[in-house]
Short mmCIF file of C-alpha atoms and ligand atoms in Angstrom, two decimals:
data_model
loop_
_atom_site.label_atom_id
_atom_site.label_comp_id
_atom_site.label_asym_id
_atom_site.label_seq_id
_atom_site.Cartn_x
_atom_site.Cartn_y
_atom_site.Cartn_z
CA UNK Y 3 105.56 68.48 75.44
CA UNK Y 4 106.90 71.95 74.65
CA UNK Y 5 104.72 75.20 75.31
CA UNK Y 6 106.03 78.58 74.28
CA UNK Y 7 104.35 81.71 75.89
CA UNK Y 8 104.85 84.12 73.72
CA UNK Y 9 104.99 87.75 76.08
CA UNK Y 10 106.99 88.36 79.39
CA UNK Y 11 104.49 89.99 81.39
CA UNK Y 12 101.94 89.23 84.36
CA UNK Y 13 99.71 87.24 82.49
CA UNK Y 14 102.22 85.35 80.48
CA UNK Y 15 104.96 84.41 83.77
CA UNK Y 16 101.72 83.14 85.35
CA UNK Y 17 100.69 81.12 82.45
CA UNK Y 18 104.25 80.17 82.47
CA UNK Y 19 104.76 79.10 86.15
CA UNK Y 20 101.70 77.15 86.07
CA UNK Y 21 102.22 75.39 82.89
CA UNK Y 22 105.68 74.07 84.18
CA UNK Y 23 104.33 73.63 88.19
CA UNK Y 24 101.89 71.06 85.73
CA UNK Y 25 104.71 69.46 83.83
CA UNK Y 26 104.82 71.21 81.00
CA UNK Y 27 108.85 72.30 79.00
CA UNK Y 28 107.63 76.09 79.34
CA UNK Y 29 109.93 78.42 76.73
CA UNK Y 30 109.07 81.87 77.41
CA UNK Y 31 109.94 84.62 74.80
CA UNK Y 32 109.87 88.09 76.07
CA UNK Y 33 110.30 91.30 73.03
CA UNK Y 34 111.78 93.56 75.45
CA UNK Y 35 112.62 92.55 79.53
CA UNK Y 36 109.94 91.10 81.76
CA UNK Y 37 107.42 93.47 82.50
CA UNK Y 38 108.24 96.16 79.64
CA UNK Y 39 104.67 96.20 78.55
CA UNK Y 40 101.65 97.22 80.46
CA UNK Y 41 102.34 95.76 83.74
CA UNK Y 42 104.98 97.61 84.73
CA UNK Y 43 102.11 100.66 84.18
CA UNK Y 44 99.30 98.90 85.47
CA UNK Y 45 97.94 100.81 89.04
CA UNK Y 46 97.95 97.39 90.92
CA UNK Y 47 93.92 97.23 91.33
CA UNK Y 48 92.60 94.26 92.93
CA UNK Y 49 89.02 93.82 93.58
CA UNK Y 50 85.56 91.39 93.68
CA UNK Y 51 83.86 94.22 92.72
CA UNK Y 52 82.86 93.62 89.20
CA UNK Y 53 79.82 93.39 87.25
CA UNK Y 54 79.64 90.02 85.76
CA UNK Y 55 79.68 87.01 87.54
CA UNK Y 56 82.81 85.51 85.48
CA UNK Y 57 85.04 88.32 86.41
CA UNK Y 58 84.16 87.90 90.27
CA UNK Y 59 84.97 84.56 89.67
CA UNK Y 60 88.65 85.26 87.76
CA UNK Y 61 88.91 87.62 90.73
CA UNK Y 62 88.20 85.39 93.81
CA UNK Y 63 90.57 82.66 92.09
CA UNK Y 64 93.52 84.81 91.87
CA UNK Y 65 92.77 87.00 94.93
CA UNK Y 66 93.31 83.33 96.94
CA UNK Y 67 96.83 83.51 94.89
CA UNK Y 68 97.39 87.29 95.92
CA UNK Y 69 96.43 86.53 99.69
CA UNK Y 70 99.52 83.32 99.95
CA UNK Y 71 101.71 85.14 97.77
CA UNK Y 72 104.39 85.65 99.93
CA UNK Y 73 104.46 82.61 101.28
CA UNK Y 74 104.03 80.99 98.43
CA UNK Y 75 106.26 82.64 96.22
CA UNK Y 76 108.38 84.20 98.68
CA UNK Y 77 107.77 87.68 97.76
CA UNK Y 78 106.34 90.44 99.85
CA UNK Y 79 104.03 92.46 97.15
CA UNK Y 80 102.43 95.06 99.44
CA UNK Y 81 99.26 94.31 98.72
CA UNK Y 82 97.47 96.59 100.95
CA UNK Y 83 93.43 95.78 101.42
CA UNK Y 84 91.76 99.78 101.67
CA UNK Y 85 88.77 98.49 99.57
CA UNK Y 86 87.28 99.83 97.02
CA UNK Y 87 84.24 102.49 96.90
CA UNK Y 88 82.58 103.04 93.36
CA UNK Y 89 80.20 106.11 93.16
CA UNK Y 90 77.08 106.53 91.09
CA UNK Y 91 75.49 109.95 89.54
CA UNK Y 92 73.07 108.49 87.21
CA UNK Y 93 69.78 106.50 88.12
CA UNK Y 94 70.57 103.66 85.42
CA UNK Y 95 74.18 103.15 87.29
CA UNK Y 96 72.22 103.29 90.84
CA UNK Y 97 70.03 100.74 89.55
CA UNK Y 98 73.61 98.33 88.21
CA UNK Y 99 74.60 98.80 91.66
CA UNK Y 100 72.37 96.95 93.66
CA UNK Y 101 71.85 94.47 91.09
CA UNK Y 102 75.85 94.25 91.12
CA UNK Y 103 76.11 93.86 94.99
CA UNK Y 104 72.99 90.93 94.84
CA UNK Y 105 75.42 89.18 92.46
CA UNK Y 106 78.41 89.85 94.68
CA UNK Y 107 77.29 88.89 97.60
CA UNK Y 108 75.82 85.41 96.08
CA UNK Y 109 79.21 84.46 94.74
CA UNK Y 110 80.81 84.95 98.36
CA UNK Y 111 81.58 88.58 98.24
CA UNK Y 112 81.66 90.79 101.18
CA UNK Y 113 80.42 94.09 99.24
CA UNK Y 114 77.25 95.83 100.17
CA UNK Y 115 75.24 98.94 98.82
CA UNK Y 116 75.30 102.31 100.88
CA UNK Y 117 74.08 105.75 100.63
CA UNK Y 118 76.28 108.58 100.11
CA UNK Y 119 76.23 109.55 103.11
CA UNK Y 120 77.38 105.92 104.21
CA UNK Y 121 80.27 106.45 102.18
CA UNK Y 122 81.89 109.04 103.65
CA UNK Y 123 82.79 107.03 106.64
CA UNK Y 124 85.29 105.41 104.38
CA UNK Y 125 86.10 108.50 102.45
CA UNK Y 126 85.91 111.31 104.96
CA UNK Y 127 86.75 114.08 102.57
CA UNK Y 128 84.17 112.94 99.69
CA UNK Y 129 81.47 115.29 98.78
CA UNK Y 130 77.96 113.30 99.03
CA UNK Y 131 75.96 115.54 96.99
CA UNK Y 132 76.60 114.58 93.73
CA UNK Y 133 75.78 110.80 94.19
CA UNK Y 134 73.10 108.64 94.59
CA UNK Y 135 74.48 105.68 95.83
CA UNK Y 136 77.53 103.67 95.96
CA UNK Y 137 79.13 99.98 96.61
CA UNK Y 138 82.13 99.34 98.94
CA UNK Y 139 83.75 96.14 99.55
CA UNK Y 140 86.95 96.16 102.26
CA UNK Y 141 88.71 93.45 100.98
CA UNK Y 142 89.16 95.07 98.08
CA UNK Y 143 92.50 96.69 97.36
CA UNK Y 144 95.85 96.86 95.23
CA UNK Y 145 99.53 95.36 95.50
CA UNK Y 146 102.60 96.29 93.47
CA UNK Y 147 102.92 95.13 90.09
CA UNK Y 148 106.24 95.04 89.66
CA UNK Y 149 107.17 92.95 92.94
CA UNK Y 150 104.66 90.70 91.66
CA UNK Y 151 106.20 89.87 88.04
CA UNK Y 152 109.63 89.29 90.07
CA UNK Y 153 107.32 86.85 91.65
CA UNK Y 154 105.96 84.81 89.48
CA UNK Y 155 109.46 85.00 87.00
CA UNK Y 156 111.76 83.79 90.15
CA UNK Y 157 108.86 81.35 90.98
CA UNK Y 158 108.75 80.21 87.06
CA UNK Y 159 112.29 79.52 86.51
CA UNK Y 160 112.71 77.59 89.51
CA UNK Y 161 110.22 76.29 87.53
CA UNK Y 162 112.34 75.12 85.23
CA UNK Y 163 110.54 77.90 82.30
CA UNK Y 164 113.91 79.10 80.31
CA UNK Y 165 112.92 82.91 79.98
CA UNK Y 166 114.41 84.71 77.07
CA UNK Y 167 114.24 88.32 77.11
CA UNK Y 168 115.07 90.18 73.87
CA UNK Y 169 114.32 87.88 72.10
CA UNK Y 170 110.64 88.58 69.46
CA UNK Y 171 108.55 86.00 68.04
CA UNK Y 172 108.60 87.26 64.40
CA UNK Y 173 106.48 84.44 63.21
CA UNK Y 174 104.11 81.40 64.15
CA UNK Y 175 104.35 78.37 61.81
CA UNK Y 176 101.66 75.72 61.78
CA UNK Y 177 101.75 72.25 59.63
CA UNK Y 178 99.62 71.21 56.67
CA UNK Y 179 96.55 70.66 59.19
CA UNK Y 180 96.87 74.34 60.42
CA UNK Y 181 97.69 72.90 63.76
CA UNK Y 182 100.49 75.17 65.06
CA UNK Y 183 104.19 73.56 65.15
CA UNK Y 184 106.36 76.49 66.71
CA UNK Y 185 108.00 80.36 66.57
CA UNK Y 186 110.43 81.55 64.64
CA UNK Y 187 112.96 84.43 66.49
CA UNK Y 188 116.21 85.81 65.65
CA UNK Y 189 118.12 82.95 67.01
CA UNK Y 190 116.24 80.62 65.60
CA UNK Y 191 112.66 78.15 64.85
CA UNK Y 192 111.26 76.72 68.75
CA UNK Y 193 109.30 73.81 67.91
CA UNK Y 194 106.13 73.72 70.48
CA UNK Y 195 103.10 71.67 70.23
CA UNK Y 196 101.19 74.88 72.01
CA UNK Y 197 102.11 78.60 71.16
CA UNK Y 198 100.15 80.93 74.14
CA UNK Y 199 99.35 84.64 72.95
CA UNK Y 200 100.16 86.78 75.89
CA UNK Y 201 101.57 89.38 74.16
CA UNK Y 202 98.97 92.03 75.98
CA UNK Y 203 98.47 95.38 73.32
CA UNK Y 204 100.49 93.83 71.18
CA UNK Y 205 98.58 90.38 70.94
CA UNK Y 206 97.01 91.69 67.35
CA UNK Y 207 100.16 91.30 65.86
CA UNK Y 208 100.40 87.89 66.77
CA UNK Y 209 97.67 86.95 66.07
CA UNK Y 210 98.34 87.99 61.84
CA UNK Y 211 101.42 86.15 61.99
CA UNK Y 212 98.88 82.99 63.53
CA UNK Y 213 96.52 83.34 61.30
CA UNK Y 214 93.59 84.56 63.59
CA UNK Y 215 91.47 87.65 63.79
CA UNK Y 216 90.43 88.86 67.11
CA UNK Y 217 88.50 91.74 68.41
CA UNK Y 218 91.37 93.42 71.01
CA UNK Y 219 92.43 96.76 70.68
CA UNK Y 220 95.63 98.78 72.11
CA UNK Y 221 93.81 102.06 73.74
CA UNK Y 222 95.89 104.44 75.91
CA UNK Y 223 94.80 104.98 79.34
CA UNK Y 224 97.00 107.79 82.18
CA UNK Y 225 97.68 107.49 85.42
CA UNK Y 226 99.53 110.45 87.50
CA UNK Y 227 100.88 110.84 91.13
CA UNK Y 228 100.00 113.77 92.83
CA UNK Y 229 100.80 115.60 96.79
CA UNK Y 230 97.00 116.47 97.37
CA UNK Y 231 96.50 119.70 99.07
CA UNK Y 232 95.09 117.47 102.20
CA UNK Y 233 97.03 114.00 102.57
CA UNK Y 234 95.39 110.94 101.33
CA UNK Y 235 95.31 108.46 104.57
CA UNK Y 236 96.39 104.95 103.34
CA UNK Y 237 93.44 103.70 104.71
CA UNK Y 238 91.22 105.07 102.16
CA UNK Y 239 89.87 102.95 99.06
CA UNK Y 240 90.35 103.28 95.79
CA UNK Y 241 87.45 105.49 94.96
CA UNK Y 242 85.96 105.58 91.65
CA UNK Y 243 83.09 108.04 90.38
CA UNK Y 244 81.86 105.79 87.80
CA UNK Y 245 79.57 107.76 85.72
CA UNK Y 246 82.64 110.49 85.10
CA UNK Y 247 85.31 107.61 84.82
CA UNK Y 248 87.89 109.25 87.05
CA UNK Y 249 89.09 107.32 90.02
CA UNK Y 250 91.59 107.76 92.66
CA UNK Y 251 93.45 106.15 95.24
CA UNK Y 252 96.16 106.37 98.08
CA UNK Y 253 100.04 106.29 97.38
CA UNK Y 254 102.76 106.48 100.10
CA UNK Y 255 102.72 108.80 102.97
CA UNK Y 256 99.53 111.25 101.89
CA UNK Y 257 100.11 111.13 97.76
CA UNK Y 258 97.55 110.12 95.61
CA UNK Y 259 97.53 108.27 92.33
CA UNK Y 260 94.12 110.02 89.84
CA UNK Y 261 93.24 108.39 86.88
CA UNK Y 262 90.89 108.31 83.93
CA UNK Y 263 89.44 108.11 81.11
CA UNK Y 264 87.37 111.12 79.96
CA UNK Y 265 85.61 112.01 77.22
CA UNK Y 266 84.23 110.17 74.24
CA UNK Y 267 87.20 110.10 71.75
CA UNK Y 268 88.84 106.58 72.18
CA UNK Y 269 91.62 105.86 69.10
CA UNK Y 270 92.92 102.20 68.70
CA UNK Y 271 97.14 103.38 68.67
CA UNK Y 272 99.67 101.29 67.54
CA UNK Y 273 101.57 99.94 70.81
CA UNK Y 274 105.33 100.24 68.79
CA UNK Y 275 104.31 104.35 68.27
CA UNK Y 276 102.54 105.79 71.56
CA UNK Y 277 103.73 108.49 74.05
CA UNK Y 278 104.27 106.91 77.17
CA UNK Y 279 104.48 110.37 79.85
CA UNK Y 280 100.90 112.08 80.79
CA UNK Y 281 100.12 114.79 79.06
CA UNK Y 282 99.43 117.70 80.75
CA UNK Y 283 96.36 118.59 79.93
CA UNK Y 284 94.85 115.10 80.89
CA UNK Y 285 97.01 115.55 84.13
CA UNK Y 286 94.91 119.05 85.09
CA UNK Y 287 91.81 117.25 84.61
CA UNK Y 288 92.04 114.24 86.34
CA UNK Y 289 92.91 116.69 89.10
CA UNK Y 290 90.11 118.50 88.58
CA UNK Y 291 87.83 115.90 88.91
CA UNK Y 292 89.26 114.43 91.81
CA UNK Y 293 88.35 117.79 93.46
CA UNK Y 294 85.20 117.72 92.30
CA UNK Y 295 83.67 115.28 94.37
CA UNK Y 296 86.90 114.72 97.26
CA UNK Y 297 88.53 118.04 98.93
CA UNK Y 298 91.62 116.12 98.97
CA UNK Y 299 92.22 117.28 95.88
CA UNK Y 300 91.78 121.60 96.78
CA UNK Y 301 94.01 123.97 94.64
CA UNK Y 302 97.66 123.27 96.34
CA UNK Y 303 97.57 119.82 95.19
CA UNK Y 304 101.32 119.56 93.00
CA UNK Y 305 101.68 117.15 90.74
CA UNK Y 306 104.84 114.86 91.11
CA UNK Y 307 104.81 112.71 88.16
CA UNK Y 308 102.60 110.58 85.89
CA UNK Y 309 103.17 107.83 82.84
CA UNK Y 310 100.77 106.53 80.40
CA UNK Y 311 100.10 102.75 79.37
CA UNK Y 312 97.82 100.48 77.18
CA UNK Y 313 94.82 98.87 77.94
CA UNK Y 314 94.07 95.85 75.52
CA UNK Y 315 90.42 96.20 75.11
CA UNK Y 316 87.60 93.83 73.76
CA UNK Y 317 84.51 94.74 73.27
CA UNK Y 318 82.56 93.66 76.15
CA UNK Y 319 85.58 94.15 78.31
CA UNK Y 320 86.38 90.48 79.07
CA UNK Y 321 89.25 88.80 77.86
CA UNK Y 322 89.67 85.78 75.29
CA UNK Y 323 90.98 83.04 77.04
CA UNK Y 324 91.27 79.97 74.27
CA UNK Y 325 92.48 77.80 71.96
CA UNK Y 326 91.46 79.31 68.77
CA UNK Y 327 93.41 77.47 66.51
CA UNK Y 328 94.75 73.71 67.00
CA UNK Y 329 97.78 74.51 69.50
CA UNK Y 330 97.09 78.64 69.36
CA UNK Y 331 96.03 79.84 72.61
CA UNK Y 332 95.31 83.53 73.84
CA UNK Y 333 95.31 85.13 76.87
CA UNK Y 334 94.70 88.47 75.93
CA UNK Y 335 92.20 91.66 75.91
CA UNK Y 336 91.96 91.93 79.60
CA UNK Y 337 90.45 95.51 79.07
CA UNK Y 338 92.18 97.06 82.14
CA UNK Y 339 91.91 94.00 84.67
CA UNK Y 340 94.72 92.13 83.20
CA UNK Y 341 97.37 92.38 86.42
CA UNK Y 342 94.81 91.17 88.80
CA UNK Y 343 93.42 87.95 86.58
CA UNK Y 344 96.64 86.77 85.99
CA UNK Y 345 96.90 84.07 89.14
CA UNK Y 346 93.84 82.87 87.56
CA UNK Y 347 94.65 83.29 83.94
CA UNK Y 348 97.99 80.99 84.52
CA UNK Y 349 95.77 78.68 85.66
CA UNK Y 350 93.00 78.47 83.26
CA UNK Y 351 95.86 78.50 80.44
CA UNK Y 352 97.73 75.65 82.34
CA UNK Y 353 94.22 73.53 82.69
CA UNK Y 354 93.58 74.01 78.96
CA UNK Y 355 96.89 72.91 77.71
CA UNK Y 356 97.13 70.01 79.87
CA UNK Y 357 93.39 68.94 80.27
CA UNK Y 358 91.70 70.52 77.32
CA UNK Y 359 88.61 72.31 79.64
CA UNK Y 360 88.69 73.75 82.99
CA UNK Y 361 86.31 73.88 86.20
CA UNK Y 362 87.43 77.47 87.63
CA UNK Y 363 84.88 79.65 85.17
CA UNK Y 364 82.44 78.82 82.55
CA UNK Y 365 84.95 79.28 79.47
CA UNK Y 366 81.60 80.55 77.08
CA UNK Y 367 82.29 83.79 79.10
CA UNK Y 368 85.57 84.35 77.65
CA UNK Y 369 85.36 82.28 74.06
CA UNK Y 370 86.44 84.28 70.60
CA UNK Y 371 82.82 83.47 68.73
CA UNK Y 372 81.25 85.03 71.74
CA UNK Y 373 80.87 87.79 69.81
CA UNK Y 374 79.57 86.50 66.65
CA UNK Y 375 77.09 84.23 68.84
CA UNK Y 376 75.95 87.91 69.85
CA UNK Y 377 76.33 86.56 73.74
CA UNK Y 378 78.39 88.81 75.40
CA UNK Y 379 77.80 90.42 78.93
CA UNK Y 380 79.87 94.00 79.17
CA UNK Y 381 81.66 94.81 82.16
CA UNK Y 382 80.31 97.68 83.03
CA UNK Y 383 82.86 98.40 86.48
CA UNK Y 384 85.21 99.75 84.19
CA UNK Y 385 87.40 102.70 84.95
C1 FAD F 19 97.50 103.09 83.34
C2 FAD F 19 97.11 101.65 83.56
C3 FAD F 19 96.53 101.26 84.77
C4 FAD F 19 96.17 99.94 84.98
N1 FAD F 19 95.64 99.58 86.19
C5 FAD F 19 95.29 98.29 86.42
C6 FAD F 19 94.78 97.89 87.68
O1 FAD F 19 94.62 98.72 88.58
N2 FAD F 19 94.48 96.58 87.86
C7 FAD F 19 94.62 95.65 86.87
O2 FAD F 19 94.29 94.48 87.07
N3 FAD F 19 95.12 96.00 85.66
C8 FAD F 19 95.45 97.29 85.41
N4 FAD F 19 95.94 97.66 84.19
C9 FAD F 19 95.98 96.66 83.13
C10 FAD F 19 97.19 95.77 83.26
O3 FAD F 19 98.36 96.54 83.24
C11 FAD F 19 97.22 94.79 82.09
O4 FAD F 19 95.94 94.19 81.92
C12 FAD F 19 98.22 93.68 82.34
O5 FAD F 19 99.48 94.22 82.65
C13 FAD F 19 98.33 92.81 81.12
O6 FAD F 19 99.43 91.95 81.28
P1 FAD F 19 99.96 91.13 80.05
O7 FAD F 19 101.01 90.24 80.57
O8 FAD F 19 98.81 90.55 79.32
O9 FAD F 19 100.53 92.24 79.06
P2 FAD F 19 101.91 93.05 79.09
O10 FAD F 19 102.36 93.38 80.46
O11 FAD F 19 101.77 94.17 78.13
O12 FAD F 19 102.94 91.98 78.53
C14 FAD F 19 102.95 91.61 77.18
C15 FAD F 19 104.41 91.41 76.82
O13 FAD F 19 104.49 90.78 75.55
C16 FAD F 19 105.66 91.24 74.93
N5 FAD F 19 105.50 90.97 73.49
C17 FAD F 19 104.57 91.48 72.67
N6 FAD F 19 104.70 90.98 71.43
C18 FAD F 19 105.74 90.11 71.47
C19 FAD F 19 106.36 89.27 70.50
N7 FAD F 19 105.95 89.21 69.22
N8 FAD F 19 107.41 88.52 70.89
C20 FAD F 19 107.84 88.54 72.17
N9 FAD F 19 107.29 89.33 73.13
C21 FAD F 19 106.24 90.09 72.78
C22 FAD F 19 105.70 92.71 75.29
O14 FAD F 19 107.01 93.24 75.17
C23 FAD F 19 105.18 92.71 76.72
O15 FAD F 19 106.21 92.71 77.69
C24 FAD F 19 96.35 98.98 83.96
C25 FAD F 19 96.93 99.36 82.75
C26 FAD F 19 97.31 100.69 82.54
C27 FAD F 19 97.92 101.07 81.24
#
């Protein structure tokens, strides 16, 4: 039985790896070179901390991945465990907080609820005064994208998944039955009896050539390294004021890496046609609210250098993982959380091919006519 994964980043090498570790042929068709999309952009986030129980769930199955990576895969990916601290202004977020943590803490997670004042022990330069409360878990932390793809693509062709880079899937072709029989490329038809969408952003575009309409759109998000004024110890969390959106966390030897999304004004862009640097403005106001809350960030903080990427995003900010049509699967609109699913996403992708259903989450969570059945939870830990 053939599968082609359609999409030569995180999510689809996972898919990929654990498709073939389960016997499947695995032909994996890549645009561009592995990791050419969003991954290679992605900050590296990986945390428990989320809102709804499924993503806690995608997060403690692939966090067990992240944790024997190296000796599983025989890469070291730096993932460094600084936790996470999310900050709340607002009385509505104060009140998602402890709900969150009760959550948490019932699936197995070691996050609790603290004051402000609680939270500077972990971030000694944050101002208290704006916040009301906040929720820190240690285990939390982030690992390096990059080293991870090499990874899981090393770990996939030895495998036995034949990678082709360069090489686009410029249509999907399914039988009389609409059950889907295979891509067509440049060099040629693949027959598959299963076709996975991981094309991230630019998973809308398959999806017209398959026939399917899905809610998942391409929206820009920045990211930019800075020398703060006071160094950022590497034992400090990722630290995210929630009610602003801007978030910030420790790079090598006292840099920072601010992000953010601010404002209300959130275009769908077309992933072929988007600029990929920081702009400048964006840049001076991620800065600035840094500073507003940590005095890391006072007025000699320099800015080194920044890049922008795409978040695919659904509505309620989970993705679709399913077969939508007869041998069409997606893995796709991970809204921002995409790099640290993936162990888990492989997995569910792998169980649903070969099995047809799956024990790691309840797959409702994360079905296409979720929407329509008006049963959707948002994320709401979304930076
Ligand atoms: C600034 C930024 C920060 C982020 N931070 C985090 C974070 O801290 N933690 C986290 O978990 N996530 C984060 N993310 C999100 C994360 O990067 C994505 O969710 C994740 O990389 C998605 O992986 P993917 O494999 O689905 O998509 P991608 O990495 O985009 O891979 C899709 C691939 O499909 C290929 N492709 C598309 N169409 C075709 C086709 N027709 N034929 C062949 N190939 C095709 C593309 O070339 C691309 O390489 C961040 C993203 C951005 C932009």
């Amino acid at each position: 039985m053939t599968v082609v994964v359609v999409g030569g980043g995180i999510v689809g090498m996972a898919a990929a790896y654990s498709l073939a570790e389960r016997g499947r042929e695995v032909v994996c068709c890549e645009k561009g070179s592995l990791g050419s999309g969003s991954t290679e952009r992605s900050a590296g986030g990986i945390r428990t901390q989320f809102s709804t129980r499924v993503n806690v769930r995608l997060s403690l199955a692939s966090i067990a991945v992240w944790e024997s990576f190296e000796a599983e895969f025989g890469v070291d990916i730096e993932y460094r465990r600084s936790g996470y601290l999310f900050l709340a202004r607002e009385e509505a977020t104060v009140e998602d907080f402890a709900a969150n943590v009760a959550m948490q803490q019932e699936e197995g997670v070691d996050s609790e609820l603290l004051t402000p004042e609680e939270a500077r022990e972990h971030c000694p330069e944050l101002d208290p005064s704006p916040f009301r409360a906040a929720t820190y878990c240690p285990t939390d932390g982030f690992a390096d994208p990059h080293l991870a793809l090499q990874g899981y693509s090393q770990a996939a062709a030895e495998a036995g998944v034949e990678v082709r880079t360069k090489t686009p899937v410029t249509d999907v072709h399914r039988d009389g039955d609409g059950r889907v029989t295979g891509v067509e490329t440049p060099d040629g038809a693949i027959d598959a009896d299963y076709v996975v969408n991981a094309a991230g952003p630019w998973a809308g575009g398959l999806n017209e050539l398959a026939g399917v309409d899905l809610p998942v759109a391409p929206k820009r998000r920045q990211v930019a390294v800075v020398d703060p004024e006071t160094p950022v110890p590497e034992s400090t969390p990722l630290t995210i004021d929630l009610d602003t959106g801007s978030y910030f966390r420790p790079e090598r030897e006292g840099a920072a890496l601010v992000g953010g999304h601010f404002g209300g004004d959130d275009p769908e862009v077309d992933p072929d046609r988007f600029s990929a640097s920081a702009d400048t403005d964006w840049t001076v106001e991620a800065v600035e609210h840094a500073a507003a809350y940590a005095s890391y960030f006072g007025p000699e903080t320099r800015i080194k250098n920044g890049w922008a990427g795409l978040y695919a995003v659904t509505p309620d900010h989970h993705p679709i993982v399913e077969e939508v049509a007869p041998g069409y699967l997606v893995a796709i609109g991970f809204s921002g959380h995409g790099f640290q699913h993936a162990p888990a996403t492989g997995r569910l992708v792998a169980d649903l091919v070969v099995d047809g259903e799956t024990d790691l989450v309840p797959l409702d969570a994360l079905s296409a006519d979720r929407f329509e059945r008006g049963e959707t939870h948002d994320e709401r830990n979304v930076a």
